[in-house]
PDB file of C-alpha atoms in Angstrom:
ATOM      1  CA  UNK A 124      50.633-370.807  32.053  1.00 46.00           C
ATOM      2  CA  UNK A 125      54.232-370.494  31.721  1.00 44.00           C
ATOM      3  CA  UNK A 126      54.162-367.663  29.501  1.00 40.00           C
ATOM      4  CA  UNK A 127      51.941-365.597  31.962  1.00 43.00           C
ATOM      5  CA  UNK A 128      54.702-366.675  34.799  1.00 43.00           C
ATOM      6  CA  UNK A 129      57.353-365.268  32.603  1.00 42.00           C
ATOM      7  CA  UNK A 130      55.370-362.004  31.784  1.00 40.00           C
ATOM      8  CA  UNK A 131      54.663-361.313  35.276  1.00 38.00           C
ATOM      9  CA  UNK A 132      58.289-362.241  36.373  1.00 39.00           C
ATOM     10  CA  UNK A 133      59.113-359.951  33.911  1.00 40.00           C
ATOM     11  CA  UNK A 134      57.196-357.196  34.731  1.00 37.00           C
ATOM     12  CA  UNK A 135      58.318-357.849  38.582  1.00 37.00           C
ATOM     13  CA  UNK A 136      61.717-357.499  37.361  1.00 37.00           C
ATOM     14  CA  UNK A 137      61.435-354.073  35.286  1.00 39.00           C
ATOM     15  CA  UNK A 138      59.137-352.560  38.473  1.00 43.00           C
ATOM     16  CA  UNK A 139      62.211-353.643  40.869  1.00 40.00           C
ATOM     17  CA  UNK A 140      64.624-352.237  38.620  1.00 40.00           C
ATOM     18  CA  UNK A 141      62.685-349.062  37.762  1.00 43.00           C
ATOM     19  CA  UNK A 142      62.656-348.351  41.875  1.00 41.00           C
ATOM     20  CA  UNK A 143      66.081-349.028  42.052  1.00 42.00           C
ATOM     21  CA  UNK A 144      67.580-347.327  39.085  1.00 45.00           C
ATOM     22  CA  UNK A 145      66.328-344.326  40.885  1.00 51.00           C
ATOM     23  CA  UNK A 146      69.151-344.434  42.771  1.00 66.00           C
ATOM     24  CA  UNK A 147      71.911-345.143  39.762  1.00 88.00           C
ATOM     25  CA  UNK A 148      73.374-342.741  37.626  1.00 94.00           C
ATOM     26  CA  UNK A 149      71.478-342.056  33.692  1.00 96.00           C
ATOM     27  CA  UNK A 150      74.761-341.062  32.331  1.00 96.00           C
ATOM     28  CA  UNK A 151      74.743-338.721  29.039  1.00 95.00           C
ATOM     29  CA  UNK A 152      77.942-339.547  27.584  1.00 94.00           C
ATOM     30  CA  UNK A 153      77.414-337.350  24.148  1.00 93.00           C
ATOM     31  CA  UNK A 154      76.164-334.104  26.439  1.00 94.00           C
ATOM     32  CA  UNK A 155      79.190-334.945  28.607  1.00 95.00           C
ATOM     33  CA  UNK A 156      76.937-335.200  32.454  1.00 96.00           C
ATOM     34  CA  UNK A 157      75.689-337.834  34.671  1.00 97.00           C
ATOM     35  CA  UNK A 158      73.201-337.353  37.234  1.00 97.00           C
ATOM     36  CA  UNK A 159      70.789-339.178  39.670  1.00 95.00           C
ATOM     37  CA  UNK A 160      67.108-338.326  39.138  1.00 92.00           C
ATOM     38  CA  UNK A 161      63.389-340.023  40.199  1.00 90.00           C
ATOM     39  CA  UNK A 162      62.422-340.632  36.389  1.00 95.00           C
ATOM     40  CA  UNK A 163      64.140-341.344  32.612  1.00 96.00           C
ATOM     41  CA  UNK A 164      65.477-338.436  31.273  1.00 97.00           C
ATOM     42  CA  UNK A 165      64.685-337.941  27.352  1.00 96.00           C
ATOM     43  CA  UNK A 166      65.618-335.686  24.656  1.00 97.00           C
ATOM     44  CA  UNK A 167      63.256-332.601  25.004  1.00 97.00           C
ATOM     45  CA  UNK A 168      62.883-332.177  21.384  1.00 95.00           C
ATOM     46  CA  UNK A 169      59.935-329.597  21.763  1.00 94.00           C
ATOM     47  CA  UNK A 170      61.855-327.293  23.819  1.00 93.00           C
ATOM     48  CA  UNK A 171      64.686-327.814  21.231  1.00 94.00           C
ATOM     49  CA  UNK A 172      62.420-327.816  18.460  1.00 93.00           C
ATOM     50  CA  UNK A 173      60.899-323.916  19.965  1.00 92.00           C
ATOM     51  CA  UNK A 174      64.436-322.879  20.777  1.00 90.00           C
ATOM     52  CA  UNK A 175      65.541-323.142  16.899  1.00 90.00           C
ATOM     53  CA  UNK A 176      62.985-321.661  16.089  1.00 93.00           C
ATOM     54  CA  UNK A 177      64.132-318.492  17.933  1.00 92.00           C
ATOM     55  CA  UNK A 178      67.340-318.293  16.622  1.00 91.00           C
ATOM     56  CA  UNK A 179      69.397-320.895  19.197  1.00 91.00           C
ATOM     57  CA  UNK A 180      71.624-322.746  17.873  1.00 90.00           C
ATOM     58  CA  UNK A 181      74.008-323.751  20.464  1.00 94.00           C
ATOM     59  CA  UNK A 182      71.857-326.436  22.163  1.00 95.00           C
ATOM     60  CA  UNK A 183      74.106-329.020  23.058  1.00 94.00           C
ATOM     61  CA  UNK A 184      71.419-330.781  24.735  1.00 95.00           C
ATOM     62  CA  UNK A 185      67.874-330.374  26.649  1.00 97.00           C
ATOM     63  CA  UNK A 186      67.063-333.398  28.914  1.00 98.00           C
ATOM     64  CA  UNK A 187      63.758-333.597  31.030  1.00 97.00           C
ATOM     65  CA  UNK A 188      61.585-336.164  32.746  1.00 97.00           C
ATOM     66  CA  UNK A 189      58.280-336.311  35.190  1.00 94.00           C
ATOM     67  CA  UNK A 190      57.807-338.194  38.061  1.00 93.00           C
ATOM     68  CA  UNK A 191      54.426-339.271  39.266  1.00 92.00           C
ATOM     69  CA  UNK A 192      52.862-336.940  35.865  1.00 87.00           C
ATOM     70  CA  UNK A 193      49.667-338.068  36.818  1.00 89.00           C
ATOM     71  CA  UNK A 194      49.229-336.466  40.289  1.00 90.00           C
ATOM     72  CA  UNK A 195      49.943-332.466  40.499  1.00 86.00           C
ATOM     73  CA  UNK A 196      50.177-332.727  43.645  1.00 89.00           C
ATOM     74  CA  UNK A 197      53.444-334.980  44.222  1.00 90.00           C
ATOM     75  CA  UNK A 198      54.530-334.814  40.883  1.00 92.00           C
ATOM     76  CA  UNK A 199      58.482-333.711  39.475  1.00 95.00           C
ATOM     77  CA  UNK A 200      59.749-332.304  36.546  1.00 96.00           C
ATOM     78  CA  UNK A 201      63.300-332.219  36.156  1.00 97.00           C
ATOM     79  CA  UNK A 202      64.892-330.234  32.853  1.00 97.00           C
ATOM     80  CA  UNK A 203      68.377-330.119  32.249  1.00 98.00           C
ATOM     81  CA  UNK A 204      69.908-327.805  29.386  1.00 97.00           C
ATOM     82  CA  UNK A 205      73.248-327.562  27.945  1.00 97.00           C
ATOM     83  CA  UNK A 206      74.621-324.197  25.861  1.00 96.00           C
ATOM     84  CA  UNK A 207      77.913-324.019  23.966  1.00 95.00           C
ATOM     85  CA  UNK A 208      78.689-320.653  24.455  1.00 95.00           C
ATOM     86  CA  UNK A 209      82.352-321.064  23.275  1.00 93.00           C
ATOM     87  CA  UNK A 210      81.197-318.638  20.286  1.00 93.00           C
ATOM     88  CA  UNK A 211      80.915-316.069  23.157  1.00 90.00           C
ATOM     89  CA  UNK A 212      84.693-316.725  24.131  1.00 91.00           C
ATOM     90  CA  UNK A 213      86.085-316.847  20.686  1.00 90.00           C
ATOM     91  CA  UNK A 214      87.691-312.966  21.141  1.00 89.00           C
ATOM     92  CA  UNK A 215      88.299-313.219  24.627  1.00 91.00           C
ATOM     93  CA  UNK A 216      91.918-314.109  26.183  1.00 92.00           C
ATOM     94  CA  UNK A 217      92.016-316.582  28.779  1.00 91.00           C
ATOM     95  CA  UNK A 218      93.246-314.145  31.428  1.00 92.00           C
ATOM     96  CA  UNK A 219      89.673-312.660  30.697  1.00 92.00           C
ATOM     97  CA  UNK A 220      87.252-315.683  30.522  1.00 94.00           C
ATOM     98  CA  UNK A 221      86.558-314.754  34.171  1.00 92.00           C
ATOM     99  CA  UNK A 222      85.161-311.000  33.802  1.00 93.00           C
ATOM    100  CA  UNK A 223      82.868-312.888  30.936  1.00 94.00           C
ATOM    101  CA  UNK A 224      82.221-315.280  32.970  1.00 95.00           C
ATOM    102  CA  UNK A 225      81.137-312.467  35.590  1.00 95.00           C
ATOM    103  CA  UNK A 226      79.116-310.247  33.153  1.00 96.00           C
ATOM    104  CA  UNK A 227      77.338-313.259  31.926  1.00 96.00           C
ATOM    105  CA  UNK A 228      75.662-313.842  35.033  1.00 97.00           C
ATOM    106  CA  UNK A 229      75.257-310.416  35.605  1.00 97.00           C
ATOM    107  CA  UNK A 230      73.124-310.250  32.463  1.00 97.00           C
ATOM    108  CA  UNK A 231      70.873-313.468  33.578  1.00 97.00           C
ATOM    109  CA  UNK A 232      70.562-311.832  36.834  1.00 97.00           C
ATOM    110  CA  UNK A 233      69.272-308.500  35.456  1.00 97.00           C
ATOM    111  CA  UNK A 234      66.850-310.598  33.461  1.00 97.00           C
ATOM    112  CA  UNK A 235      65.710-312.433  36.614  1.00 97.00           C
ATOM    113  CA  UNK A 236      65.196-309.016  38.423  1.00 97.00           C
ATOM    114  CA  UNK A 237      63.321-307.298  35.350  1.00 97.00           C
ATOM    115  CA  UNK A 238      60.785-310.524  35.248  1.00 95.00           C
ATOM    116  CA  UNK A 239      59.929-309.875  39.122  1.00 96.00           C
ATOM    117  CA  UNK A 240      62.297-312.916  39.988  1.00 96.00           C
ATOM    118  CA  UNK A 241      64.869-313.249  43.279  1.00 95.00           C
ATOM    119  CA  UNK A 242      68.007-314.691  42.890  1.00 97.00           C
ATOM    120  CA  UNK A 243      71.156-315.674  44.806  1.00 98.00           C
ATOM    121  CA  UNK A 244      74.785-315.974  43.780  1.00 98.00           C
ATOM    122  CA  UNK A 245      76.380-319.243  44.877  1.00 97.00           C
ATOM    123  CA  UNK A 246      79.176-321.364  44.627  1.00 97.00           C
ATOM    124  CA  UNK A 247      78.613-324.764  42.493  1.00 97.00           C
ATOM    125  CA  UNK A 248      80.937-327.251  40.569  1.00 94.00           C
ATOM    126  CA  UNK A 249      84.083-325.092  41.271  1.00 94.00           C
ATOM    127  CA  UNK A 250      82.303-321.596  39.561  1.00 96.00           C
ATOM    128  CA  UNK A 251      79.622-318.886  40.158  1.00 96.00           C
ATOM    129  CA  UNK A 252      76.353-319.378  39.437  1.00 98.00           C
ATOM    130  CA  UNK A 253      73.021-318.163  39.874  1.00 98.00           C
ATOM    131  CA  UNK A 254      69.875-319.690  42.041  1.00 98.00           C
ATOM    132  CA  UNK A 255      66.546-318.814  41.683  1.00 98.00           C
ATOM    133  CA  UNK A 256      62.982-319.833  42.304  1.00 97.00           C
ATOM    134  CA  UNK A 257      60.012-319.643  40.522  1.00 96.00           C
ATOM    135  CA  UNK A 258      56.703-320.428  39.155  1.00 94.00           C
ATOM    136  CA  UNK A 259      56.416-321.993  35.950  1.00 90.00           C
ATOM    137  CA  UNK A 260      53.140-322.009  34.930  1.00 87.00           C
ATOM    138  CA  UNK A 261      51.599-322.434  38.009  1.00 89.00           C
ATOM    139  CA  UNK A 262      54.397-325.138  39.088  1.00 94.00           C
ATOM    140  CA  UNK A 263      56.834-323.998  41.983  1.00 96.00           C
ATOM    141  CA  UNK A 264      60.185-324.432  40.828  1.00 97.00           C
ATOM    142  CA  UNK A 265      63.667-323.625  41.308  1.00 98.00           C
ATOM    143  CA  UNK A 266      66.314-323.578  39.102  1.00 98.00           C
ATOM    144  CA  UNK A 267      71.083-323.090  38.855  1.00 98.00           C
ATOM    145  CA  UNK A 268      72.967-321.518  36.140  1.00 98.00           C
ATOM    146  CA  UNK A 269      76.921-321.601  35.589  1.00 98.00           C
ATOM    147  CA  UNK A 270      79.516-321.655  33.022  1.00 97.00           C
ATOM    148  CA  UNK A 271      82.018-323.602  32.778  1.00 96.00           C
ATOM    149  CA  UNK A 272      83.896-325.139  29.882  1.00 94.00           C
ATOM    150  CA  UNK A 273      82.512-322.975  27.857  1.00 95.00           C
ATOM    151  CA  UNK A 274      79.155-324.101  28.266  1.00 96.00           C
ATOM    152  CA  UNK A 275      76.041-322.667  29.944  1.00 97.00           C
ATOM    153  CA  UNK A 276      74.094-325.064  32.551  1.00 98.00           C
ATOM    154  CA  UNK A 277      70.584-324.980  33.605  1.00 98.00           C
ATOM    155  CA  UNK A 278      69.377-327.315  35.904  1.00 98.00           C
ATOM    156  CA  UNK A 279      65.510-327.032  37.114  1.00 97.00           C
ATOM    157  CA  UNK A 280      63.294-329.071  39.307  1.00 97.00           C
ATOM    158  CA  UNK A 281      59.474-328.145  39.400  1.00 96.00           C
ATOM    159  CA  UNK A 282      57.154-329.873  41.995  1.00 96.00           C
ATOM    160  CA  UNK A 283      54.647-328.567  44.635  1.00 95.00           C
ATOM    161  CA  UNK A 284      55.956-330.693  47.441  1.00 93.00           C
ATOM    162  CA  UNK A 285      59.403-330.884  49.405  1.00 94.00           C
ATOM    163  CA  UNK A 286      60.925-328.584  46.607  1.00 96.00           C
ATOM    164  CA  UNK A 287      64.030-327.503  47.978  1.00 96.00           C
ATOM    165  CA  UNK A 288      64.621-331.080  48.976  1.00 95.00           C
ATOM    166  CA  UNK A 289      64.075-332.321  45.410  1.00 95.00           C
ATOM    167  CA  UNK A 290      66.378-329.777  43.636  1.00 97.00           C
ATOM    168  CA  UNK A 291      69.030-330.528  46.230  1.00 96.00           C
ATOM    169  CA  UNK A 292      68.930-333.839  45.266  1.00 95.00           C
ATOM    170  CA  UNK A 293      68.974-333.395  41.415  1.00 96.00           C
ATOM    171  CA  UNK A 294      71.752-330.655  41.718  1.00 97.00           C
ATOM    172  CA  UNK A 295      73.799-332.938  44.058  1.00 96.00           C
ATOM    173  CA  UNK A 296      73.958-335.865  41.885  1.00 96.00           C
ATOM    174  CA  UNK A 297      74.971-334.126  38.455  1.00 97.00           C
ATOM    175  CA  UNK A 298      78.166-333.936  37.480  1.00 96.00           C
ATOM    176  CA  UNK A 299      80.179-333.000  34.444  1.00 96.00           C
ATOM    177  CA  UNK A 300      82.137-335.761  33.051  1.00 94.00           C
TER     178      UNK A 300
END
């Protein structure tokens, strides 16, 4: 009897906490972020797995996570992925790490526009970036890109309800440590 108390105190505790950690930060010390999100993040070793495969090797780190996986209809995914590009500004003076900056996002932009996809130049952390929507295989989703320090960040949020809402909320929270 007073094991099954425990147990179910137990799982009480871990569904209260689960709700509430919601709210906390999931901080990523080693990928050098922190952000607020519905679900656990993870490693995504497939997508890192895929992306070796085709020749990238400056994964720093690919995070994602699902809420509510098991209804399409209400369900998130959230995917966060980190590039080093400091390879890119090896030969580059400082006084220039803006233009590449610039021509960087030029060149995701014309890749956007080429694969049918709008896009919007923003303002976010400090820096340019890039903000577009999508579908990903069916799944509405909207996605940010920017450099800065030397690194590449792409932060995505798929879901078929209150989307712009959801990404707001992801893209809010994270911040570079």
């Amino acid at each position: 009897m007073n094991t099954k108390i425990i147990s179910t105190t137990i799982l009480a505790l871990l569904f209260v906490a689960n709700i509430y950690g919601q709210d906390t930060y999931q901080t990523f010390t080693s990928a050098g972020f922190k952000v607020k999100c519905g679900c656990k993040l993870y490693v995504n070793t497939t997508f890192i797995s895929m992306a070796k495969q085709q020749g990238m090797n400056n994964i720093i780190a690919a995070y994602i996570c699902a809420e509510n996986e098991d209804n399409p209809d209400i369900g998130v995914i959230h995917n966060i992925n980190i590039y080093d590009e400091s390879k890119s500004y090896k030969n580059i003076q400082p006084s220039g790490y803006a233009y590449f900056e610039k021509k960087y996002l030029e060149q995701y932009a014309t890749n956007l526009k080429n694969s049918g996809i709008a896009y919007t130049y923003t303002t976010y952390q400090g820096v340019s970036a890039i903000e577009y929507t999508f579908d990903q295989q069916g799944l509405p989703t909207k996605a940010i890109i920017f450099l800065k320090n030397k690194k590449s960040y792409l932060i995505q949020v798929g879901t078929r309800k209150n989307l712009s809402t959801k990404f707001s909320s992801l893209k809010s929270s994270f911040a570079i440590l």
